[in-house]
Coordinates of C-alpha atoms in Angstrom, one line a residue:
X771 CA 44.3 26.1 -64.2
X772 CA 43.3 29.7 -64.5
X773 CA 39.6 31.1 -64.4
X774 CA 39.5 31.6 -68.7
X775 CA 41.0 27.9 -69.3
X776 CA 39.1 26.2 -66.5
X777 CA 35.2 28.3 -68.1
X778 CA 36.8 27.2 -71.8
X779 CA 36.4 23.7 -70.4
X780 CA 33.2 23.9 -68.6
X781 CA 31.8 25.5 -72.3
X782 CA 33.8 23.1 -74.5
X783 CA 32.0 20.0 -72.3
X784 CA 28.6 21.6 -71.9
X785 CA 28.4 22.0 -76.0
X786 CA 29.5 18.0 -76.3
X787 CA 27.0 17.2 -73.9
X788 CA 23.8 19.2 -75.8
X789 CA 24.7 18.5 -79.2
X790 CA 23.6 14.8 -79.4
X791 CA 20.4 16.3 -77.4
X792 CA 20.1 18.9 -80.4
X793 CA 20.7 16.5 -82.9
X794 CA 18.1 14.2 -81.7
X795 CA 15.4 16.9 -81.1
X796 CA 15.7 18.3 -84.4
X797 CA 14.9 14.5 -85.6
X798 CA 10.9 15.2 -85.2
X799 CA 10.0 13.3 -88.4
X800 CA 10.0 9.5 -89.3
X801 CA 11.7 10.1 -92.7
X802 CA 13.0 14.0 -93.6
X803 CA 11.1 14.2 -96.8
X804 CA 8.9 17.3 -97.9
X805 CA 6.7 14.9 -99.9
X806 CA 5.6 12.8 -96.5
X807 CA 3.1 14.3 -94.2
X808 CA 4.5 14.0 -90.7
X809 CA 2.7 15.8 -88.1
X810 CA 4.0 13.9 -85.0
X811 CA 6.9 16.0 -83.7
X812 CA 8.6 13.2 -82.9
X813 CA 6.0 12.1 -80.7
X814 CA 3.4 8.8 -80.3
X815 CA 0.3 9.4 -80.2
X816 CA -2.3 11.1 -82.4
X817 CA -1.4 14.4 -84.8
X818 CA -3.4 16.1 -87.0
X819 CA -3.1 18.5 -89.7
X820 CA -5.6 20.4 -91.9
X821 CA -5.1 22.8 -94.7
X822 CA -6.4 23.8 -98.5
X823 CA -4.2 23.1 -101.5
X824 CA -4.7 25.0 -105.3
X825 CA -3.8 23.4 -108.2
X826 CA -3.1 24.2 -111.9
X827 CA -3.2 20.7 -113.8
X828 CA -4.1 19.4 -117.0
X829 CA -8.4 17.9 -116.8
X830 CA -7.2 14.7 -117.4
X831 CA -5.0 12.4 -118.3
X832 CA -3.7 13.2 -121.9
X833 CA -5.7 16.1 -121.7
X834 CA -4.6 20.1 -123.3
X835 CA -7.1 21.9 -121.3
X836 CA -5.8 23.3 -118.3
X837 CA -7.7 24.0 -114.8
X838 CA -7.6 25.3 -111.6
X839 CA -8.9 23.1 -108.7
X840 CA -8.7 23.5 -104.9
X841 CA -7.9 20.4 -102.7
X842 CA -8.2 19.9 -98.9
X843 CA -4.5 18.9 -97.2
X844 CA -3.3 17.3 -94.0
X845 CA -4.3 13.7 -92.6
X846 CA -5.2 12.2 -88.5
X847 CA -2.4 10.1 -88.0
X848 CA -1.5 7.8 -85.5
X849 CA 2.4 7.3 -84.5
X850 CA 4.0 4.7 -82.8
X851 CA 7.9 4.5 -82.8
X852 CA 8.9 4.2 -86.6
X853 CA 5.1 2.7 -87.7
X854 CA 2.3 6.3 -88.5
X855 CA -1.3 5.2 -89.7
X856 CA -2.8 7.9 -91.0
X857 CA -6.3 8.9 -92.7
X858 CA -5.7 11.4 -95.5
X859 CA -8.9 12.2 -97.9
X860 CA -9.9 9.4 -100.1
X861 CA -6.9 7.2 -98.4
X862 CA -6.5 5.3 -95.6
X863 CA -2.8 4.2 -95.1
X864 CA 0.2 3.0 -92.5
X865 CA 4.2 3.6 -93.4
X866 CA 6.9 2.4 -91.1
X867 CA 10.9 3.2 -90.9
X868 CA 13.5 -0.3 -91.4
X869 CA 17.0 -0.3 -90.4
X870 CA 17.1 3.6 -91.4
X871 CA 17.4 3.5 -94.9
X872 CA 14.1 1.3 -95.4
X873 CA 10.7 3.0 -95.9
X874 CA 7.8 0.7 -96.5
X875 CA 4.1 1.9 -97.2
X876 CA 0.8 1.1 -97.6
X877 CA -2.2 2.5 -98.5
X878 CA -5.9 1.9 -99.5
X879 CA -7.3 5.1 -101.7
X880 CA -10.4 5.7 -104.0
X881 CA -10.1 6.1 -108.0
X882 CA -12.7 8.4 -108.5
X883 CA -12.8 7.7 -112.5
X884 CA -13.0 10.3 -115.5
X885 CA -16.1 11.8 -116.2
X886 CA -17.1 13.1 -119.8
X887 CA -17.9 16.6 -118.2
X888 CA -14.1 16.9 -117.3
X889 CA -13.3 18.3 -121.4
X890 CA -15.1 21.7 -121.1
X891 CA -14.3 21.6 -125.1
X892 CA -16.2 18.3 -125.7
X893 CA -13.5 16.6 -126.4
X894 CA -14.2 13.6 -124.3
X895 CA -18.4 13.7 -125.5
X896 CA -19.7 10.4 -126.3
X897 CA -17.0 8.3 -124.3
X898 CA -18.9 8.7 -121.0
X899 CA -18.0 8.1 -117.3
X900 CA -15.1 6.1 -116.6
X901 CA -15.0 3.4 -114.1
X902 CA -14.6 4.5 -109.9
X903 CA -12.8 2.2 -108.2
X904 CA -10.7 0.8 -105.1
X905 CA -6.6 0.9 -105.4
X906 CA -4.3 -0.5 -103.4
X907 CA -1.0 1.1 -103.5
X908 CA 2.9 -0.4 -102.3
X909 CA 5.4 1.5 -102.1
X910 CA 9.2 0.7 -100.9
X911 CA 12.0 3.6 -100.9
X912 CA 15.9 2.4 -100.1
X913 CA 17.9 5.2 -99.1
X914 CA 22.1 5.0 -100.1
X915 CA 22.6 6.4 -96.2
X916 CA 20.9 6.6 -93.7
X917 CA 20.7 10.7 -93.8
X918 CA 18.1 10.1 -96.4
X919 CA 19.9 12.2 -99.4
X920 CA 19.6 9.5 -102.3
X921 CA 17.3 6.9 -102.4
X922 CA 15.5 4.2 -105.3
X923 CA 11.9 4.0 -105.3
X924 CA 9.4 1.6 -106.5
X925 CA 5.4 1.8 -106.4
X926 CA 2.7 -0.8 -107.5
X927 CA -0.8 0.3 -108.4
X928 CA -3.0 -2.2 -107.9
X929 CA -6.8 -2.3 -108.2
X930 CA -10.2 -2.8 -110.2
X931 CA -9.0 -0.8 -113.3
X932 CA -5.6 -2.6 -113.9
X933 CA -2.2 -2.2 -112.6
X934 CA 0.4 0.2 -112.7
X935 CA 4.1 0.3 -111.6
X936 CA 6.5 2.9 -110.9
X937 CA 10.5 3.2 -110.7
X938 CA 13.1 5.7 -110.4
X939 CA 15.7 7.8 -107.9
X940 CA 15.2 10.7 -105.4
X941 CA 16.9 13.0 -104.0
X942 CA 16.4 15.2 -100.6
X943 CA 18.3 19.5 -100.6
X944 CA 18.5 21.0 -97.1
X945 CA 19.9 19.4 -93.8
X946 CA 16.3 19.4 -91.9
X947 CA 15.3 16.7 -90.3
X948 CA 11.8 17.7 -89.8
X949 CA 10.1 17.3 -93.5
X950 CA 10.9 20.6 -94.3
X951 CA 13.5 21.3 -97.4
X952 CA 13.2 20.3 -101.6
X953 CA 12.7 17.2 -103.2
X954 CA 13.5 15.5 -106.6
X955 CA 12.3 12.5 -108.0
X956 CA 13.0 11.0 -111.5
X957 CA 11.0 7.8 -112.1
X958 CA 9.3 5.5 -115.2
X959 CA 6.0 4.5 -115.3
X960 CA 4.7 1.0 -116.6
X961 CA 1.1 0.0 -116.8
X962 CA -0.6 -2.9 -118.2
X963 CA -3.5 -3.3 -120.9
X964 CA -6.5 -2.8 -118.8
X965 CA -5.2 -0.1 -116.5
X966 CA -3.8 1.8 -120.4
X967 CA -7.2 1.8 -121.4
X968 CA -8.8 3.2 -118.3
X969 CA -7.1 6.3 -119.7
X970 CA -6.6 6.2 -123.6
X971 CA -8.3 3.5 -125.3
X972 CA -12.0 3.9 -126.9
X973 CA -14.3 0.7 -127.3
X974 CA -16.1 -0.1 -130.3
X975 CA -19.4 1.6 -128.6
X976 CA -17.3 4.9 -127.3
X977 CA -15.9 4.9 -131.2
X978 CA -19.6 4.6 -132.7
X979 CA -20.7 7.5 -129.8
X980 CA -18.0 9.6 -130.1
X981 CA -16.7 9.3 -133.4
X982 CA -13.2 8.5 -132.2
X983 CA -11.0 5.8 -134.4
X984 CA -11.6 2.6 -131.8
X985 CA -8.6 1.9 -129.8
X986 CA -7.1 -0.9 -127.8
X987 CA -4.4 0.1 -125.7
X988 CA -1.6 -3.0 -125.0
X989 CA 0.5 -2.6 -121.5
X990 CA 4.0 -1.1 -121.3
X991 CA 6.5 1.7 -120.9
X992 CA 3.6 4.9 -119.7
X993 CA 5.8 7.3 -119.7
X994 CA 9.0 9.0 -118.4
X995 CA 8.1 11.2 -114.7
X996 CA 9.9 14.2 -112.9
X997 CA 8.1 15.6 -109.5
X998 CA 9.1 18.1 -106.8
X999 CA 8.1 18.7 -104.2
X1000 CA 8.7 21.5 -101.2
X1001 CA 7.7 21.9 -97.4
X1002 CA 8.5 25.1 -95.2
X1003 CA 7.6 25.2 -91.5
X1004 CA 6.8 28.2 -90.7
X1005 CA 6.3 27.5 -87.0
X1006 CA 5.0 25.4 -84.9
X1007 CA 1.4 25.1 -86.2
X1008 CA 1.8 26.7 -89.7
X1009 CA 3.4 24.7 -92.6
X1010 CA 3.3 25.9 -96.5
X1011 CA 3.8 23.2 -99.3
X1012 CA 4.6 23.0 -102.8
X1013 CA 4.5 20.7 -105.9
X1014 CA 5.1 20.6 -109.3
X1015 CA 4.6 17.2 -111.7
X1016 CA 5.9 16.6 -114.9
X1017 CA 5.2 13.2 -117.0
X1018 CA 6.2 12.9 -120.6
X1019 CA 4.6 9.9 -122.5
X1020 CA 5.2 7.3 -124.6
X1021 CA 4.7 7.0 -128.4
X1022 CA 1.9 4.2 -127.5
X1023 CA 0.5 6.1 -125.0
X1024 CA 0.5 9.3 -127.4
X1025 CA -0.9 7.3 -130.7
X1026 CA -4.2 7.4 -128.9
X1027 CA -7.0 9.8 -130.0
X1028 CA -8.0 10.9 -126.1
X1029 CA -4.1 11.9 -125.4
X1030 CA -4.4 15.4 -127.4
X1031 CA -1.2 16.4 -125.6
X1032 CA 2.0 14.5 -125.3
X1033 CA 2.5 15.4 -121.6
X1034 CA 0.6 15.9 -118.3
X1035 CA 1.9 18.5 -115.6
X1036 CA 0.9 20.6 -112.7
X1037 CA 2.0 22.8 -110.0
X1038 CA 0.3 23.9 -106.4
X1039 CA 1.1 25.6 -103.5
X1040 CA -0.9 25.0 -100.4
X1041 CA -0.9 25.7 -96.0
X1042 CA -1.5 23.1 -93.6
X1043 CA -2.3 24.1 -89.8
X1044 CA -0.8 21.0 -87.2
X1045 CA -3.1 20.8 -84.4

């Protein structure tokens, strides 16, 4: 063996050797989605990350006033293997990896309600403050492989204002495994009476107050739903995030006097600092 074959082979073997090493090191999140806060590394233990988000979004549901609003980021989380708990805002939550292509979560949040001062037109005068609440939210994703490129989704809503449901498909661009990359989802939205007039229907008192035709709201199809969302690391410690949410809706939904716009829809952008 001469000296350019025999270093060929030493370079050939030390590549095979790294590359499952590479591969697994670049594997630093539980599940490679941008729309997932995972601020672990790849490691147990404690993580945190803090940032400030803007948003451009409609005031509220049904609404055709647009406003800007600034929102903090980031959650403390907790990891262990393929189980994070984590503490983000208003929610307070735990999400664990199955067999690969499993994600399960669960999470305790806060409905803070509409309030009447959210129409700077007036539009919402006389219907006063809406109900603040707990929620309860499931969630299940099944991915088609375990690379985490195509997967179903389905979401319950469940809490003191009603219930609502969510289903559809998402798909994952870029070949990260760290949560960085783009994100598609495409998913319908079902609710039932009491959580459908949380949002659009108007009592007999609301109607007599606001001069609004009175409106009971029966449970259904909500609407039709496109989000996407994006996460670029920067480096260790810097991350920037973006979003944009699209949700066309029904002709029930779209019958009622509060919905003066037939969609909702925002977009943010927003840095998080990892601790």
């Amino acid at each position: 063996m001469n000296k350019i074959t025999g270093f060929l082979l030493a370079t050939l073997t030390t590549a095979m050797c790294l590359q499952p090493a590479l591969a697994q090191e670049e594997r630093t999140a539980l599940v490679p989605l941008p729309s997932l806060d995972d601020f672990s590394r790849g490691n147990d233990g404690w993580s945190l990350g803090l940032g400030l988000g803007v948003e451009y979004e409609t005031a509220y549901e049904g609404s055709d006033e647009f406003e800007f609003e600034l929102d903090p980021a980031g959650a403390l989380q907790w990891r262990r293997g393929d189980n994070i708990f984590f503490f983000a805002g208003e929610a307070l939550g735990w999400r664990g990896l199955r067999n690969e292509t499993w994600l399960l979560q669960a999470l305790v949040g806060f409905d803070e309600g509409r309030e009447e001062s959210d129409s700077s037109d007036g539009r919402l005068d006389g219907l006063g403050d809406g109900d603040e609440g707990i929620e309860v939210v499931l969630e299940a994703r099944r991915a088609f492989a375990n690379d985490w490129r195509t997967w179903l989704v389905g979401r319950v809503v469940t809490g003191e204002n009603g219930n609502l449901g969510l289903f559809g498909v998402g798909h994952r661009f870029g070949d990260k495994w760290d949560g960085s990359g783009h994100e598609f989802n495409l998913v319908a939205v079902f609710h039932d009476s009491e959580f459908a007039n949380k949002d659009f229907g108007i009592t007999a008192a609301q109607s007599l107050a606001s001069g609004l035709a009175e409106t009971n709201m029966s449970g259904g199809f909500r609407s039709i739903g496109a989000n996407y969302n994006y996460r670029h690391i920067i480096n260790r410690n810097w991350q920037i995030f973006g979003e944009a949410l699209y949700e066309y809706y029904s002709s029930d939904v779209r019958s009622s006097p509060i919905a003066r716009s037939n969609y909702e829809a925002e977009v943010g952008i927003g840095f998080i600092y990892v601790f």
